[in-house]
Coordinates of C-alpha atoms in Angstrom, one line a residue:
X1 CA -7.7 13.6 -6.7
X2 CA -8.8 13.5 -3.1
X3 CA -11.7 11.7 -3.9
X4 CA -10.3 9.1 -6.2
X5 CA -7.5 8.7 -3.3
X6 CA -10.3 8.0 -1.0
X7 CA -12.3 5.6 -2.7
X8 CA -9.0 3.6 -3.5
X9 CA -8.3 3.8 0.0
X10 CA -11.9 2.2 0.8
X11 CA -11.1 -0.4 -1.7
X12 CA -7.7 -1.4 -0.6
X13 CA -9.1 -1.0 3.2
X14 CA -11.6 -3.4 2.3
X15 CA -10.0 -6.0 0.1
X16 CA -6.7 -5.5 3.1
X17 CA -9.1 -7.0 5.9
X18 CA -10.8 -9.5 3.6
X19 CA -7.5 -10.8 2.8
X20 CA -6.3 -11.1 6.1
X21 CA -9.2 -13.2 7.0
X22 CA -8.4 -15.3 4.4
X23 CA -5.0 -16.1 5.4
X24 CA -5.9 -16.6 9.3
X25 CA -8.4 -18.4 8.1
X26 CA -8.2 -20.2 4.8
X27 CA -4.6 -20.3 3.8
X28 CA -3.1 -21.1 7.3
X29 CA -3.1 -24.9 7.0
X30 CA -2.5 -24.7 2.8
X31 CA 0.6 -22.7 3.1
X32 CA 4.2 -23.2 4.1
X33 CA 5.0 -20.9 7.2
X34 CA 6.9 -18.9 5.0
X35 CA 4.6 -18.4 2.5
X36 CA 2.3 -17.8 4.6
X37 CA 4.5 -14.9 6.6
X38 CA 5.0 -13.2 3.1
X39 CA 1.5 -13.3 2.5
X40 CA 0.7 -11.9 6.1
X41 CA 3.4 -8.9 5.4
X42 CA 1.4 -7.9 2.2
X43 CA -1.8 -7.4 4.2
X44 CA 0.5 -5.3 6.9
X45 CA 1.7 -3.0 4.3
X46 CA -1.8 -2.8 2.3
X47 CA -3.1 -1.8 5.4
X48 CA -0.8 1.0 6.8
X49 CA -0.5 2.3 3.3
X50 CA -4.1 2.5 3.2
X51 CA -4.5 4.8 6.4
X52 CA -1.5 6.6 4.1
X53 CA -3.7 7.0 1.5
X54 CA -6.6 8.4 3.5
X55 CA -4.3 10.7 5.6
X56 CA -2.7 12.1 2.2
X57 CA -6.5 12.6 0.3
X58 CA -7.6 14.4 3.5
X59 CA -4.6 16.8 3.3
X60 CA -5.2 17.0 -0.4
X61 CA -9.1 18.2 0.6
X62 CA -7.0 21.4 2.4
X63 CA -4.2 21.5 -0.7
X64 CA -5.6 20.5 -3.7
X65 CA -2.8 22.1 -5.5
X66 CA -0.2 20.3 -4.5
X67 CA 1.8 18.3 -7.0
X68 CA 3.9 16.7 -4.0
X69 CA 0.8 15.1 -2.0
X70 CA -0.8 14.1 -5.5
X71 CA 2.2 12.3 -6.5
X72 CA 2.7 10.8 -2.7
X73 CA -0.9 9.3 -2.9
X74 CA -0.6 7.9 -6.5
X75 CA 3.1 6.2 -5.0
X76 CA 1.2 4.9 -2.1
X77 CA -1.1 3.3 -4.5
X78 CA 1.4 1.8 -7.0
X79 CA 3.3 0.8 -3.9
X80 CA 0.2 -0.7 -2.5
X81 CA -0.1 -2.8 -5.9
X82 CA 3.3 -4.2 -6.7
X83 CA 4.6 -4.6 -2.7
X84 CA 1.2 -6.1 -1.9
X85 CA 0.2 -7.5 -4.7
X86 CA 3.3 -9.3 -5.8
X87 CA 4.2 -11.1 -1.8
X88 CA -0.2 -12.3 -2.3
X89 CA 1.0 -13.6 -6.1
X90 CA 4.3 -14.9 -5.0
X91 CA 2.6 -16.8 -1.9
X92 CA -0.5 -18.2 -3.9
X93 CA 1.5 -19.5 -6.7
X94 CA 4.9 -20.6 -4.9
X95 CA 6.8 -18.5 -8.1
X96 CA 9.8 -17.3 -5.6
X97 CA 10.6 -15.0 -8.9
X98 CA 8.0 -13.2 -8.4
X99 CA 10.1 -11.6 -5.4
X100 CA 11.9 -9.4 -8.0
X101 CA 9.0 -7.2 -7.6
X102 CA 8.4 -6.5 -4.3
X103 CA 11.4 -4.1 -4.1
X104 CA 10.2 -1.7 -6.4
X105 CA 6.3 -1.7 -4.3
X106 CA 9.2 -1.0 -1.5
X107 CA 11.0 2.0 -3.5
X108 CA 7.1 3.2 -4.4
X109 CA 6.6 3.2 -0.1
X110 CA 9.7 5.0 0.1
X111 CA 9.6 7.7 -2.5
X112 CA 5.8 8.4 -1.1
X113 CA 6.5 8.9 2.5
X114 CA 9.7 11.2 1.0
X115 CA 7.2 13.3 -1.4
X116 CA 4.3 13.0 1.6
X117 CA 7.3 14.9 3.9
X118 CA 8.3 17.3 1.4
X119 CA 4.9 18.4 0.8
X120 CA 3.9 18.8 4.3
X121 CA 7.0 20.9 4.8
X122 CA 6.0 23.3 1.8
X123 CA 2.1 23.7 2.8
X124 CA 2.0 23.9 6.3

């Protein structure tokens, strides 16, 4: 799992900066501020969650066992995917419904960092 964790995290690392380059750079004059602030958020949480991701598969190299951490790092992923990934959909496309999504990504956050704490407190 560690390993899996930690080549998601290389791919989200990656894709995170690539995207933000994009924005500063490609979508800044194309989008509305707003739009473009949502899209700018994504790559803010895409990236934190990322050093998330590579902090949890590191612990998980110490305490491979642990149910908690596993299910932390697969939240920070699914977070990752519909927080992220819906605000770069929603800001591409101008579908405002698309913002239904982007609370569950949030819950995903939340319920990781809940787990990650839990299962710190139980291995350490």
């Amino acid at each position: 799992m560690a390993k899996l964790l930690l080549l998601l995290a290389s791919f989200t690392g990656f894709s995170g900066v690539a995207l933000g380059a994009f924005a500063a750079h490609g979508l800044r004059s194309r989008l509305p501020e707003n739009l473009l602030a949502a899209f700018q958020t994504g790559v803010q949480y895409q990236l934190w969650h990322t050093a998330a991701l590579i902090g949890t598969a590191l612990l998980l190299l110490r305490w491979p066992d642990s149910l908690l951490l596993r299910s932390a790092g697969g939240l920070f992923a699914v977070g990752i995917l519909l927080f992220s990934g819906s605000l770069y959909v929603m800001a591409l496309t101008g579908i405002g419904r698309l913002g239904i999504i982007t609370p569950f990504g949030g819950v995903c956050f939340l319920l990781a960092w809940l787990l990650f704490g839990i299962g710190i407190w139980r291995v350490v």
